[in-house]
CSV table of C-alpha atoms (C1' of nucleotides) in Angstrom, one decimal:
chain,number,residue,atom,x,y,z
G,1,MET,CA,-32.5,-56.9,-106.3
G,2,ALA,CA,-29.1,-56.3,-104.9
G,3,SER,CA,-29.4,-56.1,-101.2
G,4,GLY,CA,-31.7,-53.2,-100.5
G,5,ASN,CA,-35.3,-53.8,-99.5
G,6,GLY,CA,-37.7,-55.5,-101.9
G,7,ALA,CA,-41.0,-57.2,-101.3
G,8,ASN,CA,-39.6,-59.1,-98.4
G,9,GLY,CA,-38.3,-56.0,-96.9
G,10,THR,CA,-38.8,-54.1,-93.6
G,11,GLY,CA,-40.3,-51.2,-95.4
G,12,ARG,CA,-39.0,-48.0,-94.0
G,13,ARG,CA,-38.9,-45.4,-96.7
G,14,ALA,CA,-36.5,-47.2,-99.0
G,15,GLY,CA,-39.5,-48.8,-100.8
G,16,ILE,CA,-40.6,-45.4,-101.8
G,17,GLU,CA,-37.3,-44.5,-103.2
G,18,ALA,CA,-37.1,-47.7,-105.3
G,19,ASP,CA,-40.5,-47.0,-106.8
G,20,GLU,CA,-39.4,-43.5,-107.6
G,21,ILE,CA,-36.4,-44.8,-109.4
G,22,LEU,CA,-38.5,-47.3,-111.5
G,23,ASP,CA,-41.1,-44.7,-112.4
G,24,ARG,CA,-38.5,-42.2,-113.5
G,25,ALA,CA,-36.7,-44.9,-115.5
G,26,LEU,CA,-40.0,-45.8,-117.2
G,27,ALA,CA,-40.7,-42.2,-118.0
G,28,LEU,CA,-37.2,-41.9,-119.4
G,29,VAL,CA,-37.6,-44.9,-121.7
G,30,GLU,CA,-41.0,-43.8,-123.0
G,31,ALA,CA,-39.8,-40.3,-123.6
G,32,GLU,CA,-36.4,-40.9,-125.1
G,33,GLY,CA,-36.1,-44.5,-126.1
G,34,ALA,CA,-34.8,-47.7,-124.6
G,35,GLU,CA,-31.2,-46.8,-125.2
G,36,ALA,CA,-31.5,-43.6,-123.0
G,37,LEU,CA,-31.8,-45.8,-120.0
G,38,THR,CA,-28.2,-45.8,-118.6
G,39,MET,CA,-27.2,-45.9,-115.0
G,40,ARG,CA,-25.5,-42.5,-115.3
G,41,ARG,CA,-28.3,-40.9,-117.2
G,42,LEU,CA,-31.0,-42.2,-114.8
G,43,ALA,CA,-28.9,-41.0,-111.8
G,44,THR,CA,-28.6,-37.5,-113.0
G,45,GLU,CA,-32.3,-37.5,-113.9
G,46,LEU,CA,-32.9,-38.4,-110.2
G,47,GLY,CA,-30.3,-35.9,-108.9
G,48,VAL,CA,-28.5,-38.7,-107.2
G,49,ALA,CA,-25.2,-40.6,-107.5
G,50,THR,CA,-25.0,-43.6,-109.9
G,51,THR,CA,-24.2,-45.9,-107.0
G,52,THR,CA,-27.5,-45.1,-105.3
G,53,ILE,CA,-29.3,-47.0,-108.0
G,54,TYR,CA,-27.1,-50.0,-107.3
G,55,TRP,CA,-28.1,-49.8,-103.7
G,56,HIS,CA,-31.8,-49.7,-104.2
G,57,ILE,CA,-32.3,-51.8,-107.4
G,58,GLY,CA,-29.1,-53.5,-108.3
G,59,ASN,CA,-27.2,-53.6,-111.6
G,60,ARG,CA,-28.5,-52.8,-115.0
G,61,ASP,CA,-29.9,-56.2,-115.7
G,62,GLU,CA,-32.0,-56.0,-112.5
G,63,LEU,CA,-32.9,-52.4,-113.3
G,64,VAL,CA,-34.2,-53.4,-116.7
G,65,THR,CA,-36.1,-56.4,-115.4
G,66,ALA,CA,-37.7,-54.3,-112.7
G,67,VAL,CA,-38.7,-51.5,-115.0
G,68,VAL,CA,-40.3,-53.9,-117.5
G,69,ARG,CA,-42.1,-55.7,-114.8
G,70,ARG,CA,-43.5,-52.5,-113.4
G,71,HIS,CA,-44.8,-51.6,-116.8
G,72,GLY,CA,-46.3,-55.1,-117.1
G,73,GLU,CA,-48.2,-54.6,-113.9
G,74,ARG,CA,-49.8,-51.4,-115.1
G,75,VAL,CA,-50.7,-52.7,-118.5
G,76,GLY,CA,-51.9,-56.1,-117.2
G,77,ARG,CA,-54.8,-54.4,-115.4
G,78,THR,CA,-56.6,-53.7,-118.7
G,79,PRO,CA,-59.9,-55.5,-118.7
G,80,VAL,CA,-60.4,-58.2,-121.3
G,81,ALA,CA,-63.5,-58.3,-123.6
G,82,GLY,CA,-65.3,-61.1,-125.3
G,83,ASP,CA,-68.5,-63.1,-124.9
G,84,THR,CA,-66.9,-66.5,-125.0
G,85,ALA,CA,-63.7,-67.7,-123.4
G,86,ARG,CA,-62.3,-68.3,-126.8
G,87,GLU,CA,-63.0,-64.7,-127.8
G,88,ARG,CA,-61.3,-63.5,-124.6
G,89,VAL,CA,-58.2,-65.6,-125.4
G,90,LEU,CA,-58.1,-63.8,-128.8
G,91,ASP,CA,-58.6,-60.5,-127.0
G,92,VAL,CA,-55.7,-61.0,-124.6
G,93,ALA,CA,-53.5,-61.8,-127.6
G,94,ARG,CA,-54.6,-58.6,-129.3
G,95,LEU,CA,-54.1,-56.7,-126.1
G,96,ILE,CA,-50.5,-57.8,-125.9
G,97,TRP,CA,-50.0,-56.9,-129.5
G,98,ARG,CA,-51.5,-53.5,-129.1
G,99,THR,CA,-49.9,-52.4,-125.9
G,100,SER,CA,-46.5,-53.7,-127.1
G,101,LEU,CA,-46.7,-51.4,-130.1
G,102,GLU,CA,-48.1,-48.5,-128.1
G,103,HIS,CA,-45.3,-48.7,-125.6
G,104,ARG,CA,-42.7,-49.9,-128.2
G,105,GLU,CA,-39.7,-48.4,-126.4
G,106,VAL,CA,-40.5,-50.5,-123.3
G,107,THR,CA,-41.0,-53.5,-125.7
G,108,ARG,CA,-37.6,-52.8,-127.2
G,109,LEU,CA,-36.1,-52.5,-123.8
G,110,ALA,CA,-37.5,-55.9,-122.8
G,111,ALA,CA,-36.4,-57.5,-126.1
G,112,GLU,CA,-32.8,-56.3,-125.7
G,113,HIS,CA,-32.9,-58.3,-122.6
G,114,GLY,CA,-34.5,-61.6,-123.6
G,115,ALA,CA,-37.3,-60.6,-121.3
G,116,SER,CA,-39.7,-60.1,-124.1
G,117,THR,CA,-42.4,-62.0,-122.3
G,118,LEU,CA,-42.2,-60.0,-119.1
G,119,HIS,CA,-44.1,-56.9,-120.1
G,120,ALA,CA,-47.1,-59.2,-120.6
G,121,ARG,CA,-46.7,-61.2,-117.5
G,122,ARG,CA,-50.0,-60.5,-116.0
G,123,LEU,CA,-51.6,-60.8,-119.4
G,124,GLU,CA,-50.2,-64.3,-119.7
G,125,LEU,CA,-51.9,-65.3,-116.5
G,126,THR,CA,-55.1,-63.9,-117.8
G,127,MET,CA,-54.7,-65.9,-121.0
G,128,ALA,CA,-54.1,-69.1,-119.0
G,129,ARG,CA,-57.2,-68.4,-117.1
G,130,GLU,CA,-59.3,-68.0,-120.2
G,131,LEU,CA,-57.8,-71.0,-121.8
G,132,GLU,CA,-58.9,-73.0,-118.8
G,133,ALA,CA,-62.4,-71.7,-119.4
G,134,THR,CA,-62.3,-73.2,-122.9
G,135,GLY,CA,-61.4,-76.5,-121.3
G,136,VAL,CA,-57.7,-76.5,-121.9
G,137,ILE,CA,-56.0,-77.4,-118.6
G,138,GLY,CA,-52.5,-78.2,-117.3
G,139,ALA,CA,-49.6,-78.8,-119.6
G,140,ALA,CA,-51.9,-78.3,-122.6
G,141,ALA,CA,-52.9,-74.9,-121.3
G,142,ARG,CA,-49.2,-74.0,-120.8
G,143,ASP,CA,-48.3,-75.2,-124.3
G,144,ALA,CA,-51.2,-73.4,-125.8
G,145,MET,CA,-50.3,-70.2,-124.1
G,146,ARG,CA,-46.7,-70.5,-125.3
G,147,ALA,CA,-47.7,-71.1,-128.8
G,148,ILE,CA,-49.9,-68.1,-128.9
G,149,THR,CA,-47.5,-65.8,-127.1
G,150,ALA,CA,-44.6,-67.0,-129.3
G,151,CYS,CA,-46.5,-66.0,-132.4
G,152,VAL,CA,-47.7,-62.7,-131.0
G,153,GLY,CA,-44.1,-61.9,-130.0
G,154,GLY,CA,-42.8,-62.8,-133.4
G,155,PHE,CA,-45.3,-60.4,-135.0
G,156,ILE,CA,-44.4,-57.7,-132.6
G,157,VAL,CA,-40.7,-58.0,-133.6
G,158,ALA,CA,-41.7,-57.9,-137.2
G,159,ALA,CA,-43.8,-54.8,-136.6
G,160,LEU,CA,-41.0,-53.0,-134.7
G,161,ARG,CA,-38.8,-53.3,-137.8
G,162,ALA,CA,-40.9,-50.5,-139.2
G,163,ASP,CA,-39.0,-48.1,-136.8
G,164,LEU,CA,-35.6,-48.8,-138.3
G,165,THR,CA,-33.9,-46.1,-140.3
G,166,PRO,CA,-34.5,-46.5,-144.1
G,167,GLU,CA,-30.9,-47.5,-144.6
G,168,ALA,CA,-30.9,-50.1,-141.8
G,169,LEU,CA,-34.2,-51.4,-143.2
G,170,GLN,CA,-32.8,-51.6,-146.7
G,171,ARG,CA,-29.7,-53.4,-145.4
G,172,THR,CA,-31.7,-56.0,-143.6
G,173,THR,CA,-34.5,-56.9,-145.9
G,174,VAL,CA,-34.6,-59.6,-148.5
G,175,LEU,CA,-33.2,-58.3,-151.7
G,176,VAL,CA,-35.3,-59.3,-154.6
G,177,ASP,CA,-33.0,-57.7,-157.2
G,178,ASP,CA,-30.5,-60.2,-155.9
G,179,ASP,CA,-29.1,-63.3,-157.5
G,180,GLY,CA,-31.6,-65.9,-156.7
G,181,ALA,CA,-34.9,-64.0,-157.1
G,182,SER,CA,-35.1,-64.0,-160.9
G,183,ASP,CA,-37.3,-67.1,-161.1
G,184,LEU,CA,-40.0,-65.6,-158.9
G,185,ASP,CA,-43.3,-64.4,-160.4
G,186,PRO,CA,-43.0,-60.7,-161.1
G,187,ALA,CA,-46.0,-60.0,-158.9
G,188,THR,CA,-44.3,-61.7,-156.0
G,189,ARG,CA,-41.1,-60.0,-156.7
G,190,GLU,CA,-42.8,-56.6,-156.6
G,191,ALA,CA,-44.8,-57.5,-153.5
G,192,LEU,CA,-41.7,-58.4,-151.6
G,193,THR,CA,-40.4,-54.8,-152.0
G,194,GLU,CA,-43.3,-53.5,-150.0
G,195,PRO,CA,-44.1,-54.2,-146.3
G,196,ALA,CA,-46.8,-56.7,-145.5
G,197,GLU,CA,-50.2,-55.7,-144.2
G,198,LEU,CA,-49.1,-56.7,-140.8
G,199,PRO,CA,-52.2,-56.0,-138.7
G,200,ALA,CA,-54.4,-58.0,-141.1
G,201,VAL,CA,-51.9,-60.8,-141.4
G,202,PHE,CA,-51.5,-60.9,-137.6
G,203,GLU,CA,-55.3,-61.2,-137.1
G,204,ALA,CA,-55.6,-64.0,-139.6
G,205,THR,CA,-52.7,-65.9,-138.2
G,206,LEU,CA,-53.7,-65.4,-134.6
G,207,ARG,CA,-57.1,-67.0,-135.4
G,208,ALA,CA,-55.5,-69.9,-137.1
G,209,VAL,CA,-53.2,-70.5,-134.1
G,210,VAL,CA,-55.9,-70.2,-131.5
G,211,ASP,CA,-58.2,-72.5,-133.6
G,212,SER,CA,-55.4,-75.1,-133.6
G,213,VAL,CA,-55.1,-75.0,-129.9
G,214,VAL,CA,-58.6,-74.4,-128.5
G,215,PRO,CA,-61.2,-77.0,-129.1
G,216,ALA,CA,-64.1,-76.1,-131.3
G,217,ASP,CA,-66.7,-74.2,-129.5
G,218,LEU,CA,-69.5,-76.6,-128.8
G,219,SER,CA,-71.8,-74.4,-126.9
G,220,ALA,CA,-71.6,-71.2,-128.8
G,221,ASN,CA,-75.1,-70.1,-127.9
G,222,ALA,CA,-74.6,-70.8,-124.2
G,223,TYR,CA,-73.1,-67.5,-123.3
G,224,LEU,CA,-75.8,-65.1,-124.3
M,1,MET,CA,-20.5,-50.0,-146.2
M,2,ALA,CA,-18.6,-46.9,-145.3
M,3,SER,CA,-16.5,-45.9,-148.3
M,4,GLY,CA,-14.1,-48.8,-148.9
M,5,ASN,CA,-14.8,-51.2,-151.7
M,6,GLY,CA,-17.7,-53.5,-151.6
M,7,ALA,CA,-19.5,-55.3,-154.4
M,8,ASN,CA,-19.3,-52.3,-156.6
M,9,GLY,CA,-15.6,-51.9,-156.0
M,10,THR,CA,-12.6,-51.9,-158.2
M,11,GLY,CA,-11.3,-55.1,-156.5
M,12,ARG,CA,-7.6,-54.7,-155.7
M,13,ARG,CA,-7.0,-56.8,-152.6
M,14,ALA,CA,-9.2,-54.8,-150.3
M,15,GLY,CA,-12.1,-57.2,-151.1
M,16,ILE,CA,-10.0,-60.0,-149.6
M,17,GLU,CA,-9.4,-58.0,-146.5
M,18,ALA,CA,-13.1,-57.3,-146.0
M,19,ASP,CA,-14.0,-60.9,-146.3
M,20,GLU,CA,-11.2,-61.8,-143.9
M,21,ILE,CA,-12.7,-59.4,-141.4
M,22,LEU,CA,-16.2,-60.8,-141.7
M,23,ASP,CA,-15.0,-64.4,-141.4
M,24,ARG,CA,-13.0,-63.6,-138.3
M,25,ALA,CA,-15.9,-61.7,-136.8
M,26,LEU,CA,-18.2,-64.7,-137.5
M,27,ALA,CA,-15.7,-67.1,-135.9
M,28,LEU,CA,-15.5,-64.8,-132.9
M,29,VAL,CA,-19.2,-64.7,-132.4
M,30,GLU,CA,-19.6,-68.4,-132.7
M,31,ALA,CA,-16.8,-69.1,-130.4
M,32,GLU,CA,-17.3,-66.5,-127.7
M,33,GLY,CA,-20.8,-65.2,-128.1
M,34,ALA,CA,-22.5,-62.2,-129.7
M,35,GLU,CA,-21.3,-59.7,-127.0
M,36,ALA,CA,-17.7,-60.6,-127.8
M,37,LEU,CA,-17.9,-58.8,-131.1
M,38,THR,CA,-16.6,-55.3,-130.4
M,39,MET,CA,-14.6,-53.2,-132.7
M,40,ARG,CA,-11.6,-53.3,-130.4
M,41,ARG,CA,-11.7,-57.0,-129.8
M,42,LEU,CA,-12.1,-57.8,-133.5
M,43,ALA,CA,-9.2,-55.5,-134.4
M,44,THR,CA,-6.8,-57.1,-132.0
M,45,GLU,CA,-8.0,-60.5,-133.2
M,46,LEU,CA,-7.0,-59.4,-136.7
M,47,GLY,CA,-3.8,-57.8,-135.5
M,48,VAL,CA,-4.9,-54.5,-136.9
M,49,ALA,CA,-5.9,-51.0,-135.7
M,50,THR,CA,-9.6,-50.5,-134.8
M,51,THR,CA,-9.9,-47.9,-137.4
M,52,THR,CA,-9.0,-50.3,-140.2
M,53,ILE,CA,-12.4,-52.0,-139.7
M,54,TYR,CA,-14.1,-48.7,-140.2
M,55,TRP,CA,-12.3,-48.3,-143.4
M,56,HIS,CA,-13.2,-51.7,-144.9
M,57,ILE,CA,-16.6,-52.3,-143.4
M,58,GLY,CA,-18.0,-49.3,-141.7
M,59,ASN,CA,-19.3,-48.7,-138.2
M,60,ARG,CA,-20.6,-51.4,-135.8
M,61,ASP,CA,-24.1,-51.4,-137.2
M,62,GLU,CA,-22.8,-52.1,-140.7
M,63,LEU,CA,-20.3,-54.7,-139.3
M,64,VAL,CA,-23.1,-56.6,-137.6
M,65,THR,CA,-25.3,-56.5,-140.7
M,66,ALA,CA,-22.5,-57.7,-142.9
M,67,VAL,CA,-21.6,-60.5,-140.5
M,68,VAL,CA,-25.2,-61.7,-140.2
M,69,ARG,CA,-25.7,-61.5,-144.0
M,70,ARG,CA,-22.6,-63.5,-144.6
M,71,HIS,CA,-23.8,-66.1,-142.3
M,72,GLY,CA,-27.1,-66.1,-144.0
M,73,GLU,CA,-25.5,-66.7,-147.3
M,74,ARG,CA,-23.8,-69.9,-146.1
M,75,VAL,CA,-26.8,-71.2,-144.3
M,76,GLY,CA,-29.1,-70.4,-147.2
M,77,ARG,CA,-27.4,-72.9,-149.4
M,78,THR,CA,-28.8,-75.9,-147.5
M,79,PRO,CA,-31.0,-77.9,-149.8
M,80,VAL,CA,-34.7,-78.1,-149.0
M,81,ALA,CA,-36.4,-81.5,-148.8
M,82,GLY,CA,-40.0,-82.5,-149.4
M,83,ASP,CA,-42.1,-84.2,-152.0
M,84,THR,CA,-44.7,-81.5,-152.4
M,85,ALA,CA,-44.3,-77.7,-152.4
M,86,ARG,CA,-46.3,-77.6,-149.2
M,87,GLU,CA,-43.9,-80.0,-147.6
M,88,ARG,CA,-41.0,-77.9,-148.7
M,89,VAL,CA,-42.5,-74.8,-147.3
M,90,LEU,CA,-42.7,-76.6,-144.0
M,91,ASP,CA,-39.1,-77.7,-144.4
M,92,VAL,CA,-37.8,-74.2,-145.0
M,93,ALA,CA,-39.5,-73.1,-141.8
M,94,ARG,CA,-37.9,-76.0,-139.9
M,95,LEU,CA,-34.6,-75.2,-141.4
M,96,ILE,CA,-34.8,-71.6,-140.2
M,97,TRP,CA,-35.7,-72.9,-136.8
M,98,ARG,CA,-33.0,-75.4,-136.6
M,99,THR,CA,-30.1,-73.3,-138.0
M,100,SER,CA,-31.1,-70.4,-135.8
M,101,LEU,CA,-30.7,-72.6,-132.7
M,102,GLU,CA,-27.6,-74.3,-134.0
M,103,HIS,CA,-26.0,-70.9,-134.5
M,104,ARG,CA,-27.7,-69.2,-131.6
M,105,GLU,CA,-25.0,-66.6,-131.0
M,106,VAL,CA,-25.4,-65.4,-134.6
M,107,THR,CA,-29.1,-65.4,-134.0
M,108,ARG,CA,-28.7,-63.4,-130.9
M,109,LEU,CA,-26.4,-60.9,-132.7
M,110,ALA,CA,-29.0,-60.5,-135.4
M,111,ALA,CA,-31.8,-60.0,-132.8
M,112,GLU,CA,-29.9,-57.4,-130.8
M,113,HIS,CA,-30.0,-55.5,-134.0
M,114,GLY,CA,-33.6,-55.8,-135.3
M,115,ALA,CA,-32.1,-57.8,-138.2
M,116,SER,CA,-33.6,-61.0,-137.0
M,117,THR,CA,-34.8,-61.9,-140.4
M,118,LEU,CA,-31.5,-61.3,-142.1
M,119,HIS,CA,-29.8,-64.5,-141.2
M,120,ALA,CA,-32.5,-66.3,-143.1
M,121,ARG,CA,-32.6,-64.0,-146.1
M,122,ARG,CA,-31.8,-66.6,-148.7
M,123,LEU,CA,-34.1,-69.0,-147.0
M,124,GLU,CA,-36.9,-66.5,-147.2
M,125,LEU,CA,-36.5,-66.3,-150.9
M,126,THR,CA,-36.6,-70.1,-151.1
M,127,MET,CA,-39.8,-70.1,-149.1
M,128,ALA,CA,-41.3,-67.5,-151.4
M,129,ARG,CA,-40.5,-69.8,-154.3
M,130,GLU,CA,-42.1,-72.8,-152.8
M,131,LEU,CA,-45.1,-70.8,-151.9
M,132,GLU,CA,-45.5,-69.9,-155.5
M,133,ALA,CA,-45.4,-73.6,-156.3
M,134,THR,CA,-48.4,-74.1,-154.1
M,135,GLY,CA,-50.2,-71.5,-156.0
M,136,VAL,CA,-49.8,-68.5,-153.6
M,137,ILE,CA,-48.6,-65.6,-155.6
M,138,GLY,CA,-47.8,-61.9,-155.3
M,139,ALA,CA,-49.0,-60.0,-152.2
M,140,ALA,CA,-50.5,-63.2,-150.9
M,141,ALA,CA,-47.1,-65.0,-151.1
M,142,ARG,CA,-45.4,-62.1,-149.3
M,143,ASP,CA,-48.0,-62.0,-146.5
M,144,ALA,CA,-47.9,-65.8,-146.2
M,145,MET,CA,-44.2,-65.7,-145.9
M,146,ARG,CA,-44.3,-63.0,-143.3
M,147,ALA,CA,-46.8,-64.9,-141.3
M,148,ILE,CA,-44.7,-68.0,-141.3
M,149,THR,CA,-41.4,-66.3,-140.6
M,150,ALA,CA,-43.0,-64.1,-137.8
M,151,CYS,CA,-44.1,-67.2,-136.0
M,152,VAL,CA,-40.9,-69.1,-136.5
M,153,GLY,CA,-39.0,-66.0,-135.2
M,154,GLY,CA,-41.2,-65.9,-132.2
M,155,PHE,CA,-40.6,-69.5,-131.3
M,156,ILE,CA,-36.8,-69.0,-131.8
M,157,VAL,CA,-36.9,-66.1,-129.3
M,158,ALA,CA,-38.8,-68.3,-126.9
M,159,ALA,CA,-36.3,-71.1,-127.3
M,160,LEU,CA,-33.3,-68.8,-126.8
M,161,ARG,CA,-34.7,-67.9,-123.4
M,162,ALA,CA,-33.5,-71.3,-122.3
M,163,ASP,CA,-29.9,-69.9,-122.4
M,164,LEU,CA,-30.6,-67.3,-119.7
M,165,THR,CA,-29.0,-67.7,-116.3
M,166,PRO,CA,-31.3,-69.3,-113.8
M,167,GLU,CA,-31.7,-66.1,-111.9
M,168,ALA,CA,-32.5,-64.1,-115.0
M,169,LEU,CA,-35.0,-66.8,-116.1
M,170,GLN,CA,-36.6,-66.7,-112.7
M,171,ARG,CA,-36.9,-63.0,-112.8
M,172,THR,CA,-38.5,-62.9,-116.2
M,173,THR,CA,-41.0,-65.8,-116.1
M,174,VAL,CA,-44.6,-65.6,-115.1
M,175,LEU,CA,-44.9,-66.1,-111.4
M,176,VAL,CA,-47.6,-68.6,-110.5
M,177,ASP,CA,-47.1,-68.2,-106.8
M,178,ASP,CA,-48.0,-64.6,-107.4
M,179,ASP,CA,-51.2,-62.7,-106.5
M,180,GLY,CA,-53.5,-63.5,-109.3
M,181,ALA,CA,-52.8,-67.1,-110.0
M,182,SER,CA,-54.7,-68.7,-107.1
M,183,ASP,CA,-57.8,-69.3,-109.2
M,184,LEU,CA,-56.0,-71.4,-111.7
M,185,ASP,CA,-56.4,-75.2,-111.8
M,186,PRO,CA,-53.5,-76.7,-109.8
M,187,ALA,CA,-52.4,-78.8,-112.8
M,188,THR,CA,-52.1,-75.6,-114.9
M,189,ARG,CA,-50.3,-73.8,-112.0
M,190,GLU,CA,-47.8,-76.6,-111.8
M,191,ALA,CA,-47.4,-76.9,-115.6
M,192,LEU,CA,-46.5,-73.2,-115.7
M,193,THR,CA,-43.5,-73.7,-113.5
M,194,GLU,CA,-42.0,-76.0,-116.1
M,195,PRO,CA,-40.8,-75.0,-119.6
M,196,ALA,CA,-43.0,-75.9,-122.5
M,197,GLU,CA,-42.1,-78.8,-124.9
M,198,LEU,CA,-41.1,-76.2,-127.5
M,199,PRO,CA,-40.1,-78.4,-130.4
M,200,ALA,CA,-43.4,-80.2,-130.3
M,201,VAL,CA,-45.4,-77.0,-129.8
M,202,PHE,CA,-43.4,-75.4,-132.7
M,203,GLU,CA,-44.1,-78.3,-135.1
M,204,ALA,CA,-47.9,-78.3,-134.3
M,205,THR,CA,-48.2,-74.5,-134.5
M,206,LEU,CA,-46.2,-74.3,-137.7
M,207,ARG,CA,-48.5,-76.8,-139.4
M,208,ALA,CA,-51.5,-74.8,-138.3
M,209,VAL,CA,-50.1,-71.6,-139.7
M,210,VAL,CA,-49.0,-73.1,-143.0
M,211,ASP,CA,-52.4,-74.8,-143.3
M,212,SER,CA,-54.1,-71.4,-142.8
M,213,VAL,CA,-52.0,-69.9,-145.6
M,214,VAL,CA,-51.5,-72.6,-148.2
M,215,PRO,CA,-54.5,-73.9,-150.0
M,216,ALA,CA,-55.4,-77.5,-149.2
M,217,ASP,CA,-53.3,-80.0,-151.1
M,218,LEU,CA,-55.5,-81.5,-153.7
M,219,SER,CA,-53.1,-84.2,-154.7
M,220,ALA,CA,-52.5,-85.6,-151.2
M,221,ASN,CA,-51.9,-89.1,-152.5
M,222,ALA,CA,-49.1,-87.8,-154.7
M,223,TYR,CA,-46.5,-88.3,-152.0
M,224,LEU,CA,-46.1,-92.0,-151.6
Z,1,DA,C1',-29.0,-47.9,-93.4
Z,2,DC,C1',-28.2,-45.0,-97.1
Z,3,DC,C1',-25.3,-42.3,-100.2
Z,4,DT,C1',-21.1,-40.4,-102.3
Z,5,DG,C1',-16.5,-39.6,-105.3
Z,6,DA,C1',-13.0,-41.6,-107.4
Z,7,DA,C1',-11.2,-45.1,-110.0
Z,8,DC,C1',-11.1,-49.2,-113.2
Z,9,DA,C1',-11.8,-51.4,-117.3
Z,10,DC,C1',-14.2,-51.2,-120.9
Z,11,DC,C1',-17.0,-49.2,-125.2
Z,12,DG,C1',-17.9,-46.7,-130.4
Z,13,DT,C1',-16.3,-43.0,-133.2
Z,14,DT,C1',-13.5,-39.3,-135.2
Z,15,DC,C1',-9.6,-37.1,-137.1
Z,16,DA,C1',-5.3,-35.6,-138.3
Z,17,DA,C1',-1.3,-37.8,-139.7
Z,18,DG,C1',1.4,-41.1,-141.9
Z,19,DT,C1',2.9,-44.2,-146.2
Y,1,DA,C1',-5.7,-46.3,-151.3
Y,2,DC,C1',-4.9,-48.0,-147.0
Y,3,DC,C1',-3.6,-47.9,-142.1
Y,4,DT,C1',-2.3,-45.8,-137.7
Y,5,DG,C1',-2.3,-43.4,-132.7
Y,6,DA,C1',-4.3,-40.4,-129.9
Y,7,DA,C1',-8.2,-38.4,-128.3
Y,8,DC,C1',-13.3,-37.6,-127.1
Y,9,DA,C1',-17.3,-38.8,-125.0
Y,10,DC,C1',-19.4,-42.2,-123.3
Y,11,DC,C1',-20.5,-46.9,-120.7
Y,12,DG,C1',-21.2,-50.5,-116.2
Y,13,DT,C1',-19.3,-51.7,-111.9
Y,14,DT,C1',-16.6,-51.7,-107.6
Y,15,DC,C1',-15.0,-50.0,-103.4
Y,16,DA,C1',-13.4,-47.4,-99.6
Y,17,DA,C1',-15.2,-43.7,-97.3
Y,18,DG,C1',-18.6,-40.8,-95.4
Y,19,DT,C1',-23.0,-39.8,-92.3
DNA sequence: ACCTGAACACCGTTCAAGT
DNA sequence: ACCTGAACACCGTTCAAGT
C-alpha cells in the first residue's frame, strides 16, 4: 500500500474504490491473461488516470500482491473434505492444485512475482490446522506444510508448461534425439517425447510426501 | 533461432558471434541479475546495435532460451556421485538443487520464462539414465523423473523466496496474526513466523519421493 | 483527500537502408 | 551475409498542478 487507506484506514469511500480496482484487475487477468495487467491498461479499463491506481493501491508490485491476495481470500473459503485429518491434509493439497490450474492466469501472475504461495494463503492456514489435528505441531507442522506446498507448487509449474506454445515447449524440453541420450532404453527415449500423466503422478507423489510427514494413522476407525 | 546460422549453419564466423552473445548475456545475468538482460543493455555491452542480436539469436524469448540452455550445458557436465544407482538418482536431484541456488539469477531467468526445467536439461537425462539402472524403464522412468524434478523445482522456488525484499516477503507470507489463525497451537503460530529449515526439509522430502518411485534396494549391503 | 496531464527513462520489435 | 539508425508502440514511475 502506498499511502492511501488500507485496513488501518479511516474508511471514507476510498476503500470502495480500492476494492473496485482489485476486482477489475482480477477480472482483467482471468479474461485476458496475466500479462494484460498493466497500470495503463487497468486505468483505461476503469476510466481513470494511471496515477489514480498509484494513489489507491501503490506501484505494480503492490498491485500484483493485492490482486493475488484478494483471489486467495475468495478461493480459501472452499470447504475441505475428508473423514480423517490426514485425508483433509491431502484434500487441501489437492484443492491448491486444482484451483491453481482452474485460475491459471492468476497463478501465473503470482509466479511472475515470487508470490506463488500467496494465492493459497488461507489454504495454507487450513493445512496447518489439519496437520495439528494429526499431531504435528510447531516447527514440525511448519516444515511439513512447506514440504507439501513446495511439492504441490512444483507440480503446478510443471502443469502450466502445457500452456506454452508448441515452439516454446519444443525449445525447452529435454531433447532425446540429442547427443547423450543414445544409451537410454528405447522405451524410455520414446516416453520422454511425450508429456507425463501429471495428475496421476501428482496424486501418487503427494501421498508419498504426506506419508513421510504425517505419522501413521493409529486410530483409523475412530472417526466414523 | 531467427534466421541466422545455428547448429545447422554453414559456419563462417557467425557461429562465433552467436556464442559470444550468449556468453556475454550469461555473464550479464550472473553479475547483475536476470532483469538486467534486455536487448538494449546486452547490445551496448557487446558494442553492437540491438538489431544485431535479432539477426544472430532471435527475439528475447529465443535469447533467454538459448542463454539458459547454454548454462545447462555447462552445469550438466558435473559428474554424479554415489555407489548405487539409487544414490546417484538422489545425487542428481541434489545437484539440480545446489546449482540452481548457486546460479540463482539464471534460475530466476529460466523461471520467468516457464523454462524452469531447461537449465537442468542434461541433468534430467542423467537422472533418466540412473533411473534405468534402478530398473525403472519407459513411461515409469519418465513419470519418476517428472515427479522428482517437480518437487526439486518446487523447493527451489521456495528457496528463492529468501531473496525477496523484507517488505515483499512480508506481503506474501501467510499472516498468522490474521483472522483465522487464532485456533492454532501457539507453538505452530510462532513457528510459522520463521522460515523453514529448507535444506533439511528438502533432503527428507527428496528421500521420500525417490523411495516412492524407485523400487527398494535389494542389495543394500553393497555399499560399504 | 483525491485525481489529472505531462514528462522521463526505459522496454521489445520492425523495417528500410547500408556494405 | 551481416549490421545499422530510426521509428513505432508500448511500459512503470514521478511530480507539479488542479479541485
